[in-house]
PDB file of N, CA and C in Angstrom:
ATOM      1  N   UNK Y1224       0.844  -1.175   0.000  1.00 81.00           N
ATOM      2  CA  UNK Y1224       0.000   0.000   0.000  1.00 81.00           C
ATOM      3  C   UNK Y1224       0.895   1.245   0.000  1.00 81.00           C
ATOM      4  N   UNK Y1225       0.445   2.447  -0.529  1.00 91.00           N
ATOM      5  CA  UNK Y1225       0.969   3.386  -0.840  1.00 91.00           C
ATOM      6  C   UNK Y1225       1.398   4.334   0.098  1.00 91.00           C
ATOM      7  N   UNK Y1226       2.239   4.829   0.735  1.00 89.00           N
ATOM      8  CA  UNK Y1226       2.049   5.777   1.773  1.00 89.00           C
ATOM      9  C   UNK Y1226       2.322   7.178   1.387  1.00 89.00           C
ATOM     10  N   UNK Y1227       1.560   8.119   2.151  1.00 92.00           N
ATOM     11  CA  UNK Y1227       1.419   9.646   1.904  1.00 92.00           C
ATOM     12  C   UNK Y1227       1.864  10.813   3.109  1.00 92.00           C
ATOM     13  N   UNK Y1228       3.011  11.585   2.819  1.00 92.00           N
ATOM     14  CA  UNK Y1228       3.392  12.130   3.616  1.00 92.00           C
ATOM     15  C   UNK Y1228       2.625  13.257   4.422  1.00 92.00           C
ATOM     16  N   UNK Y1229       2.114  13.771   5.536  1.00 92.00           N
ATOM     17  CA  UNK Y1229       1.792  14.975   5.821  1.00 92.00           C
ATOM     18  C   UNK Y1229       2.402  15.723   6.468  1.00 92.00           C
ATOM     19  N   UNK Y1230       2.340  17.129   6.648  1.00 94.00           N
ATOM     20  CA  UNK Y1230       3.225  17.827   7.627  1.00 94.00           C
ATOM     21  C   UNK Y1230       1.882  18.228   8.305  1.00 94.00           C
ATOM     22  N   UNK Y1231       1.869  18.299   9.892  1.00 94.00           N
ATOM     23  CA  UNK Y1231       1.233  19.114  10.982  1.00 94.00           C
ATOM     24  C   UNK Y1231       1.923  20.091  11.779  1.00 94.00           C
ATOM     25  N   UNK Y1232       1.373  20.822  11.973  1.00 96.00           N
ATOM     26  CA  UNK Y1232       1.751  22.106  13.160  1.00 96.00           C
ATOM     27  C   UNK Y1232       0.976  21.763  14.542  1.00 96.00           C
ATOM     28  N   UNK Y1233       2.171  21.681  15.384  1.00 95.00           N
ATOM     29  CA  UNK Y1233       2.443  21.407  17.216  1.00 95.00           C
ATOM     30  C   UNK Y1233       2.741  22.629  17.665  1.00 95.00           C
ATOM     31  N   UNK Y1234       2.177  23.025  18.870  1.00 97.00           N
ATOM     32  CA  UNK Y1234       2.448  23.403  19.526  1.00 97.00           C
ATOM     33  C   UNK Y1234       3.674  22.385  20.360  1.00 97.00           C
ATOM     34  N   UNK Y1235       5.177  23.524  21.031  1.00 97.00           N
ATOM     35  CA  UNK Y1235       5.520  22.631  21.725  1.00 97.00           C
ATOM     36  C   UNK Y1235       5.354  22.085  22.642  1.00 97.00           C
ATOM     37  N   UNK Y1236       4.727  22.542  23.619  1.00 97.00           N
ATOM     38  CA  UNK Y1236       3.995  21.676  25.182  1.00 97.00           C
ATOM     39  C   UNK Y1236       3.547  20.057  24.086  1.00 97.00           C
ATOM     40  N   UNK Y1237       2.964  20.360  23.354  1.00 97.00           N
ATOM     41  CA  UNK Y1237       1.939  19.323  22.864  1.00 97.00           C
ATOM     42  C   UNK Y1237       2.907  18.541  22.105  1.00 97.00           C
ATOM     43  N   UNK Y1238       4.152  18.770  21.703  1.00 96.00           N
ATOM     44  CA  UNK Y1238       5.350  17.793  20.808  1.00 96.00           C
ATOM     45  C   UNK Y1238       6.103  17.191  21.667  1.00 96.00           C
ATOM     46  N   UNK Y1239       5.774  17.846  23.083  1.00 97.00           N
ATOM     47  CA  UNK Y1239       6.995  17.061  24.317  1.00 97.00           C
ATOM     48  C   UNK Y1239       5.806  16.066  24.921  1.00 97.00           C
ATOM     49  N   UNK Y1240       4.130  16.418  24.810  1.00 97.00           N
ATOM     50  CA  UNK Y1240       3.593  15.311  25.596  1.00 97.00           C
ATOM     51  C   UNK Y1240       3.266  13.827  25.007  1.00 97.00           C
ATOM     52  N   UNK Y1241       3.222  14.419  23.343  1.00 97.00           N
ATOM     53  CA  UNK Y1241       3.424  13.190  22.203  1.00 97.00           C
ATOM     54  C   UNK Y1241       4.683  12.483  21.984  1.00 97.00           C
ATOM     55  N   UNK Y1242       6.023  13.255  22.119  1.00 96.00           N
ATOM     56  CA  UNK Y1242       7.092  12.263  22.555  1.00 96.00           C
ATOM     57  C   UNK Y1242       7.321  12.019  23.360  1.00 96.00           C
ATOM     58  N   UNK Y1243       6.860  11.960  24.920  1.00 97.00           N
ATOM     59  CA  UNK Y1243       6.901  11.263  25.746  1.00 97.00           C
ATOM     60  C   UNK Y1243       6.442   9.859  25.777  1.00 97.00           C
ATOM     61  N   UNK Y1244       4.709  10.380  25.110  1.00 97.00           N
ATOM     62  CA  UNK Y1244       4.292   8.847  25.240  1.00 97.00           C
ATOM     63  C   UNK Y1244       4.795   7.859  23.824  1.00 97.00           C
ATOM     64  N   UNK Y1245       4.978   8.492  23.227  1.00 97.00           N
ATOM     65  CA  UNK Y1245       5.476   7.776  22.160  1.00 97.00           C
ATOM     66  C   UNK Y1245       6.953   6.887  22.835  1.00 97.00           C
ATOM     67  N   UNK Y1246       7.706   7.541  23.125  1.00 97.00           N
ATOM     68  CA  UNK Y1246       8.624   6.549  24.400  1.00 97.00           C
ATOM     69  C   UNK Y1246       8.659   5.643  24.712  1.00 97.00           C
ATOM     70  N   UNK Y1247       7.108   6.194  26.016  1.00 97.00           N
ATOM     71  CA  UNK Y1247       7.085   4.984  26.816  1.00 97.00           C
ATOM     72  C   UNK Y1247       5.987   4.428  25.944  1.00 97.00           C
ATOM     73  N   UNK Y1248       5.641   4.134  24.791  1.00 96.00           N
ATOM     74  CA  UNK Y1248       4.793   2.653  24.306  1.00 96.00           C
ATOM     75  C   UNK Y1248       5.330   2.508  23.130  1.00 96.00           C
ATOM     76  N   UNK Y1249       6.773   2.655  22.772  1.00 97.00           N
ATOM     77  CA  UNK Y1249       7.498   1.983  21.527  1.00 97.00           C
ATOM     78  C   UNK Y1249       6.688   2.486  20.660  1.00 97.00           C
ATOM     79  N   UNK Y1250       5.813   3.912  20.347  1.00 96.00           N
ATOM     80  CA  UNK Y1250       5.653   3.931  18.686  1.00 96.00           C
ATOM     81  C   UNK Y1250       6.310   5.328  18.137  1.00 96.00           C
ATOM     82  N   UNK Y1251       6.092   5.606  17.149  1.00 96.00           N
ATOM     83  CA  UNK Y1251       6.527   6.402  16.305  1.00 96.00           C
ATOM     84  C   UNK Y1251       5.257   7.611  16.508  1.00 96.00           C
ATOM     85  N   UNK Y1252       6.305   9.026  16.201  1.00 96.00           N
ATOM     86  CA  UNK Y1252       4.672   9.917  15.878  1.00 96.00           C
ATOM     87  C   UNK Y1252       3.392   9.554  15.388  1.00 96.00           C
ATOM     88  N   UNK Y1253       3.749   9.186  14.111  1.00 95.00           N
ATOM     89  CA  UNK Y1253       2.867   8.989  12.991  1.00 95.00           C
ATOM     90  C   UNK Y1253       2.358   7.838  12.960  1.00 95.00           C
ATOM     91  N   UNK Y1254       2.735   6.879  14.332  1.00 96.00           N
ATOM     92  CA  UNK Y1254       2.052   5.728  14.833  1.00 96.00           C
ATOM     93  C   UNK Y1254       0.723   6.443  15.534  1.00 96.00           C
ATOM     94  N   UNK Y1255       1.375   6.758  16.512  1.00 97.00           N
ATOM     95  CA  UNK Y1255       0.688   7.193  17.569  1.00 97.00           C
ATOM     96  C   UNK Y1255      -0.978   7.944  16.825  1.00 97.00           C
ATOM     97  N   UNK Y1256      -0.178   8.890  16.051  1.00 96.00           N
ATOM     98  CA  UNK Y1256      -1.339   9.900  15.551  1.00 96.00           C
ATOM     99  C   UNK Y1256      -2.129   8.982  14.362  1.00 96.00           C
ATOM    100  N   UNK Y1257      -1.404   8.409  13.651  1.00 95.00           N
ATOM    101  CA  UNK Y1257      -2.958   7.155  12.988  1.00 95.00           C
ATOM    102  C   UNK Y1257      -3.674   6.723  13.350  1.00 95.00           C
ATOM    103  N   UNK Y1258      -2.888   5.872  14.636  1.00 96.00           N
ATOM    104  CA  UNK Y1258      -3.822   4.792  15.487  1.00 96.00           C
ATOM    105  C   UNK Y1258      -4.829   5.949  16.426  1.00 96.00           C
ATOM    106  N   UNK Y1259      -4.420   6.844  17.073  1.00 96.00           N
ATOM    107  CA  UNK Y1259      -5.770   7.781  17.536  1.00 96.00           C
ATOM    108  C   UNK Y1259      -6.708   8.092  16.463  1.00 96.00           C
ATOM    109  N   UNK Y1260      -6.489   8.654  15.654  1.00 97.00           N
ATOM    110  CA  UNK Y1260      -7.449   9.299  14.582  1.00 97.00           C
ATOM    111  C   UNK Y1260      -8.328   8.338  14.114  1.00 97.00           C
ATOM    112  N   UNK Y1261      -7.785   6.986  13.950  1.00 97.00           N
ATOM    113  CA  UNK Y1261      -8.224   6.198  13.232  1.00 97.00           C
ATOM    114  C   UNK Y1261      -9.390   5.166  14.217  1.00 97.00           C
ATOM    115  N   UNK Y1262      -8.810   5.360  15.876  1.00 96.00           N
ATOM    116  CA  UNK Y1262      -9.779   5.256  16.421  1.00 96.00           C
ATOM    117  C   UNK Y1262     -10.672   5.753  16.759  1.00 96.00           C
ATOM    118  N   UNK Y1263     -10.811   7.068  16.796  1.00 93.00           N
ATOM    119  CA  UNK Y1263     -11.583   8.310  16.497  1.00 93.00           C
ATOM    120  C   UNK Y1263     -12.752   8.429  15.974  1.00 93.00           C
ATOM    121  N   UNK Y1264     -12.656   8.091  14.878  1.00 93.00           N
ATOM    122  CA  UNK Y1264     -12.953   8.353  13.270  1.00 93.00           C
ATOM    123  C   UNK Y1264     -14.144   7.299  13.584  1.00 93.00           C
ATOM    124  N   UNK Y1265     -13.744   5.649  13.787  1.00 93.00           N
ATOM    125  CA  UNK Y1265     -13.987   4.469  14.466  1.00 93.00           C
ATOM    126  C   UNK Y1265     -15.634   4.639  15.320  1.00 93.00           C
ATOM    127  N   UNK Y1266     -15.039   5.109  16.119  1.00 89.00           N
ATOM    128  CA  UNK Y1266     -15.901   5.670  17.733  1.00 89.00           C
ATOM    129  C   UNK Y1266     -16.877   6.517  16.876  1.00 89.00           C
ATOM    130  N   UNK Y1267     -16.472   7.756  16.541  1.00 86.00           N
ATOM    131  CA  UNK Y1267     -17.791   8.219  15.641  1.00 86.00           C
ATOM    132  C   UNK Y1267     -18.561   8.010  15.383  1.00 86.00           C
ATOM    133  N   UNK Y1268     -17.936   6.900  14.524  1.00 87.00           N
ATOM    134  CA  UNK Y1268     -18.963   6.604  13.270  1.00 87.00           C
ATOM    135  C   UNK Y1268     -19.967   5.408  13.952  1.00 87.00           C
ATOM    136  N   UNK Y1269     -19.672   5.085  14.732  1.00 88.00           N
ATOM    137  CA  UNK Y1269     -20.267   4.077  15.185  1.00 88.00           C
ATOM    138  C   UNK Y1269     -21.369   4.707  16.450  1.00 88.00           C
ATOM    139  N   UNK Y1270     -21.334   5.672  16.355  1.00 85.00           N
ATOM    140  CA  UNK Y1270     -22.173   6.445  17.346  1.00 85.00           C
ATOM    141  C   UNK Y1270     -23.488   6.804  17.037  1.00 85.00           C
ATOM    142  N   UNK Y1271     -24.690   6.403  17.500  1.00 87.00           N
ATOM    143  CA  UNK Y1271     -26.229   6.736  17.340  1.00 87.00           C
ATOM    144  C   UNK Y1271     -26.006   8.219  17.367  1.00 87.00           C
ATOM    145  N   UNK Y1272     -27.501   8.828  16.538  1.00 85.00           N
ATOM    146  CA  UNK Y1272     -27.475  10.234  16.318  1.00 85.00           C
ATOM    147  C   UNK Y1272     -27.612  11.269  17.507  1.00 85.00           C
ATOM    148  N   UNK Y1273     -28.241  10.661  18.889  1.00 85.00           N
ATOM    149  CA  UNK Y1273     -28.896  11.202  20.054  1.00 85.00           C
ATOM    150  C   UNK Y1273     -26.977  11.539  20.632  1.00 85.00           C
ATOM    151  N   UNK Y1274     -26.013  10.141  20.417  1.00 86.00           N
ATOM    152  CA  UNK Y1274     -25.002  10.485  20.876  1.00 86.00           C
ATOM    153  C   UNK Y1274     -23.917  11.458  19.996  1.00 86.00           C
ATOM    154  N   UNK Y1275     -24.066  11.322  18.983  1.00 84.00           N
ATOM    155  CA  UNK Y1275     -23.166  12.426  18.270  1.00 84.00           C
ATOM    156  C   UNK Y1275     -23.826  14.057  18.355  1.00 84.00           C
ATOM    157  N   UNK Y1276     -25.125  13.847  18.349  1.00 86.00           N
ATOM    158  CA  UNK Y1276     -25.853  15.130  19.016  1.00 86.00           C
ATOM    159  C   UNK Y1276     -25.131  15.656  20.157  1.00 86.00           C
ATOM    160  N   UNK Y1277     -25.348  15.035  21.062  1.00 85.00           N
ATOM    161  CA  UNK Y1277     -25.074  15.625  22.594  1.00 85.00           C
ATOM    162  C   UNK Y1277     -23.808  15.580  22.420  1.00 85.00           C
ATOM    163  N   UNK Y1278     -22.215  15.284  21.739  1.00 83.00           N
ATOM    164  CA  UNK Y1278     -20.914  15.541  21.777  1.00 83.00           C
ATOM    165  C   UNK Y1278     -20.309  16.641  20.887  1.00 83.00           C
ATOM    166  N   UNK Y1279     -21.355  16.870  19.758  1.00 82.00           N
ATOM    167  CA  UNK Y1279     -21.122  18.057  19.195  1.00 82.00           C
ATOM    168  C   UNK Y1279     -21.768  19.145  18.639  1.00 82.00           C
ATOM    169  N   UNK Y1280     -23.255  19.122  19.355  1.00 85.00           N
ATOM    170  CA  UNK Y1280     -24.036  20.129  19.223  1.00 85.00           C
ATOM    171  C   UNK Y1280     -24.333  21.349  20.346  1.00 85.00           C
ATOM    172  N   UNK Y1281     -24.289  22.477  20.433  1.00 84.00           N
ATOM    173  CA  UNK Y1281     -24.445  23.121  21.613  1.00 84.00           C
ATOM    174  C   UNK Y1281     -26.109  22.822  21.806  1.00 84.00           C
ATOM    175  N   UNK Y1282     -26.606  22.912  23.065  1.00 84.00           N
ATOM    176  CA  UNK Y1282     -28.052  23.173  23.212  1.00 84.00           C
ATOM    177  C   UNK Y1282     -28.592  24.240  22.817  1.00 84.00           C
ATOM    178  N   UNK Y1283     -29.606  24.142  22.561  1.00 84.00           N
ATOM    179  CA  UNK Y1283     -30.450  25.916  22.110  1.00 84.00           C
ATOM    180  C   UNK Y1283     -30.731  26.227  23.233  1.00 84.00           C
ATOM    181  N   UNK Y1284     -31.045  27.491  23.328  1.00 88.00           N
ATOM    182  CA  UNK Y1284     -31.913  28.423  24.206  1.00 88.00           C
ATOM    183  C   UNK Y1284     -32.635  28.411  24.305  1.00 88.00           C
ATOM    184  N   UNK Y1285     -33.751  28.509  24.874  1.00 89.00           N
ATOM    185  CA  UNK Y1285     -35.234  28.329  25.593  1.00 89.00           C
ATOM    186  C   UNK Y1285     -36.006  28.820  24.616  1.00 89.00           C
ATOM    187  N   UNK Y1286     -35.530  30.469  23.935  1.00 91.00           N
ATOM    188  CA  UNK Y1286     -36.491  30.908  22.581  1.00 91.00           C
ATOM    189  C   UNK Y1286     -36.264  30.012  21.618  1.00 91.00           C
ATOM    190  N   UNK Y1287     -35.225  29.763  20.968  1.00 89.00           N
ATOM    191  CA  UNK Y1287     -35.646  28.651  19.959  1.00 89.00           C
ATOM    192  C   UNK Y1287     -36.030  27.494  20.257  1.00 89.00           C
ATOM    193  N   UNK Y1288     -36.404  27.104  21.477  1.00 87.00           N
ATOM    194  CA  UNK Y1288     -36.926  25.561  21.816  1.00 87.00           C
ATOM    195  C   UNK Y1288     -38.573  26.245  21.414  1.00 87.00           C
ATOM    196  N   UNK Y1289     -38.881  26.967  21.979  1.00 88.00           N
ATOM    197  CA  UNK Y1289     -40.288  27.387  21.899  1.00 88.00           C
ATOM    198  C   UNK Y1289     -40.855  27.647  20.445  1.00 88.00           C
ATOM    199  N   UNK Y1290     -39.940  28.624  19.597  1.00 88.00           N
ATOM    200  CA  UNK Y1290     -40.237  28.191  18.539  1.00 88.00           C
ATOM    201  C   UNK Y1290     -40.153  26.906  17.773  1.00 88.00           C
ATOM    202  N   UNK Y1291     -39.314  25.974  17.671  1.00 84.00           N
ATOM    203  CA  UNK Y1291     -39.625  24.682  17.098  1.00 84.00           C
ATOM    204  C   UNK Y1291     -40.615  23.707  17.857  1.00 84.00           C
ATOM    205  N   UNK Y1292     -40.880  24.097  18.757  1.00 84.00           N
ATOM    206  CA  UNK Y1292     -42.342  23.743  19.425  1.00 84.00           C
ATOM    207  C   UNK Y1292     -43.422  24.198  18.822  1.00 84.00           C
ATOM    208  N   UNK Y1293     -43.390  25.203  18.772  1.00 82.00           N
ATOM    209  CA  UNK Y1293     -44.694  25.857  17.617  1.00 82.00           C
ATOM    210  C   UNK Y1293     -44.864  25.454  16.060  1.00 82.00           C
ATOM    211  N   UNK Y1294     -43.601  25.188  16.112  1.00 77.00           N
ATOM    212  CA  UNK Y1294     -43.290  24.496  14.347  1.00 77.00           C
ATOM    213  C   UNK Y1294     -43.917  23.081  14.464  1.00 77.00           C
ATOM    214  N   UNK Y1295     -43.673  22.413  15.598  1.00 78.00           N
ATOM    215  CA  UNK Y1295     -44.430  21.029  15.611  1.00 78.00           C
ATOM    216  C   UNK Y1295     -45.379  20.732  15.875  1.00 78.00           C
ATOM    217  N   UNK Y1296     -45.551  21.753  16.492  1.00 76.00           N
ATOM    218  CA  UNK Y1296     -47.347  21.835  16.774  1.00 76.00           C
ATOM    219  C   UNK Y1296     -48.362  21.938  15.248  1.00 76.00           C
ATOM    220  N   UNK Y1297     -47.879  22.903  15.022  1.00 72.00           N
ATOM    221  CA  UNK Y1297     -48.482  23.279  13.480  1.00 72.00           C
ATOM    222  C   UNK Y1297     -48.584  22.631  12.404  1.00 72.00           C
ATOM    223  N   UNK Y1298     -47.281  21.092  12.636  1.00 69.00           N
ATOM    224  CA  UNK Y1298     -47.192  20.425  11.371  1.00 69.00           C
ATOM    225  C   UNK Y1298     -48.216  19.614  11.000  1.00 69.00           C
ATOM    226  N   UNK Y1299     -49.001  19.464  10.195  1.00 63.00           N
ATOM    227  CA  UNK Y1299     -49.957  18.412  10.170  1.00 63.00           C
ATOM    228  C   UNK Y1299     -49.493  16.884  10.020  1.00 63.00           C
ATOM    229  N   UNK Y1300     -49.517  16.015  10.538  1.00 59.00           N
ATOM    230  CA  UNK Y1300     -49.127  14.811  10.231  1.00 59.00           C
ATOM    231  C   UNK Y1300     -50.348  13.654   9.362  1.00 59.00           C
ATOM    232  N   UNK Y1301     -49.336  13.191   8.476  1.00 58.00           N
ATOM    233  CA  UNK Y1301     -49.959  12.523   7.399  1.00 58.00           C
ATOM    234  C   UNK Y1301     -50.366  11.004   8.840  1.00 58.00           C
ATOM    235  N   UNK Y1302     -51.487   9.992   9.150  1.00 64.00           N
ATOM    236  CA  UNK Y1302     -51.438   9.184   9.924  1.00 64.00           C
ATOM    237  C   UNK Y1302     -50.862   8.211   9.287  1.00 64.00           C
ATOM    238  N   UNK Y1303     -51.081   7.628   7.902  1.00 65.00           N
ATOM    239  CA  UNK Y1303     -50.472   6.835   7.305  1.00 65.00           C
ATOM    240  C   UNK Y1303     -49.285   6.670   6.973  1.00 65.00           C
ATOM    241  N   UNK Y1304     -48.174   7.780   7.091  1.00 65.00           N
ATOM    242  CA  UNK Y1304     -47.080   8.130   6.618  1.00 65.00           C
ATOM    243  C   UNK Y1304     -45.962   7.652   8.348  1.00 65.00           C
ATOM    244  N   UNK Y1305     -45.455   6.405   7.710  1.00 70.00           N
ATOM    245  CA  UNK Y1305     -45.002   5.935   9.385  1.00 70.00           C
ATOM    246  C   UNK Y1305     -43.740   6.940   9.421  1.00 70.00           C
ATOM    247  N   UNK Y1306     -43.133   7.012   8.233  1.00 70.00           N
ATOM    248  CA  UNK Y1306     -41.672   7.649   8.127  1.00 70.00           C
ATOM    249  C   UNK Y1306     -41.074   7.290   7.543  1.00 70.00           C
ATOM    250  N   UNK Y1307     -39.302   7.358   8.195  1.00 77.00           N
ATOM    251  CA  UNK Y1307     -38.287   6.491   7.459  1.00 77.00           C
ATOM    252  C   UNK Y1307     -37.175   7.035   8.917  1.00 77.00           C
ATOM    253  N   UNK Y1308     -36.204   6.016   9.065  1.00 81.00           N
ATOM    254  CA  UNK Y1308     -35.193   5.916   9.657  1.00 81.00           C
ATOM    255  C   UNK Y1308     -34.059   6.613   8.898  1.00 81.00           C
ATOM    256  N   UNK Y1309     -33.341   7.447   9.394  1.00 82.00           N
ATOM    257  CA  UNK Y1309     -32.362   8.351   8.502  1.00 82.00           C
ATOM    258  C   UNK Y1309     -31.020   7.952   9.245  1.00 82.00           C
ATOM    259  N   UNK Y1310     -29.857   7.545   8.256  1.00 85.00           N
ATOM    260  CA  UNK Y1310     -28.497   7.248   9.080  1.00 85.00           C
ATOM    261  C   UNK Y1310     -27.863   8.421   9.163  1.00 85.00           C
ATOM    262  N   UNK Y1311     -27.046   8.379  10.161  1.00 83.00           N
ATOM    263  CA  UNK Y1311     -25.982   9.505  10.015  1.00 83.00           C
ATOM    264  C   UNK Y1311     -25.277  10.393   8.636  1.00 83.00           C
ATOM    265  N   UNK Y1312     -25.090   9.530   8.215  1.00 84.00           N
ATOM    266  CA  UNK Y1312     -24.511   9.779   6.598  1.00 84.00           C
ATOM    267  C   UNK Y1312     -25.326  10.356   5.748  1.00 84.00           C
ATOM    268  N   UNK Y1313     -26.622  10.103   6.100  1.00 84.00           N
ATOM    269  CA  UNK Y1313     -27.688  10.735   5.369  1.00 84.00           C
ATOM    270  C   UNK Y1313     -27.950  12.402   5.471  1.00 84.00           C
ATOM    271  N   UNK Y1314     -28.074  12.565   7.121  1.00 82.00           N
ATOM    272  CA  UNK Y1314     -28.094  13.735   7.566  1.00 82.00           C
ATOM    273  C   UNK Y1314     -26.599  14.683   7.276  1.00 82.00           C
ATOM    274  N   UNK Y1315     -25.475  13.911   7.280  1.00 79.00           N
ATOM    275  CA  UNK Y1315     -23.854  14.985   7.127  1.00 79.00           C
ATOM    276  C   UNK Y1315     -24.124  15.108   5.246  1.00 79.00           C
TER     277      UNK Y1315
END
């Protein structure tokens, strides 16, 4: 497989706490920083919408809760129309 170089910008506090641990668990930067990201990425994606909600959405404010309350109030609902289940991928 092909490999692709990147360059990143560290702060240094943050280049002495990544070679530390890189140290003490035998890997390389660009170990270290794959295997996080890649578990990351991982964890995400594998996350229901209620939980990726609550980790990267701020809450609204009380006025816009009230208005999309009024928005749902108002909507007419079809009874026959059950829905559809929407994945993550659908909604990004």
């Amino acid at each position: 497989m092909a490999t692709i170089r990147k360059n990143i910008t560290l702060k240094e506090e943050e280049a002495i706490i990544f070679n530390d641990y890189c140290k003490k668990t035998g890997q390389t930067l660009s170990e270290l920083l794959r295997n996080s990201a890649l578990k990351f990425i991982k964890e995400v994606e594998e996350m229901d919408l209620a939980e990726y909600i609550k980790l990267n959405c701020k809450k609204m404010d009380k006025a816009e809760g009230e208005e999309i309350a009024k928005i749902i109030k108002n909507i007419e609902t079809d009874e026959d129309d059950e829905g559809v289940e929407l994945t993550l991928d659908e909604i990004l």
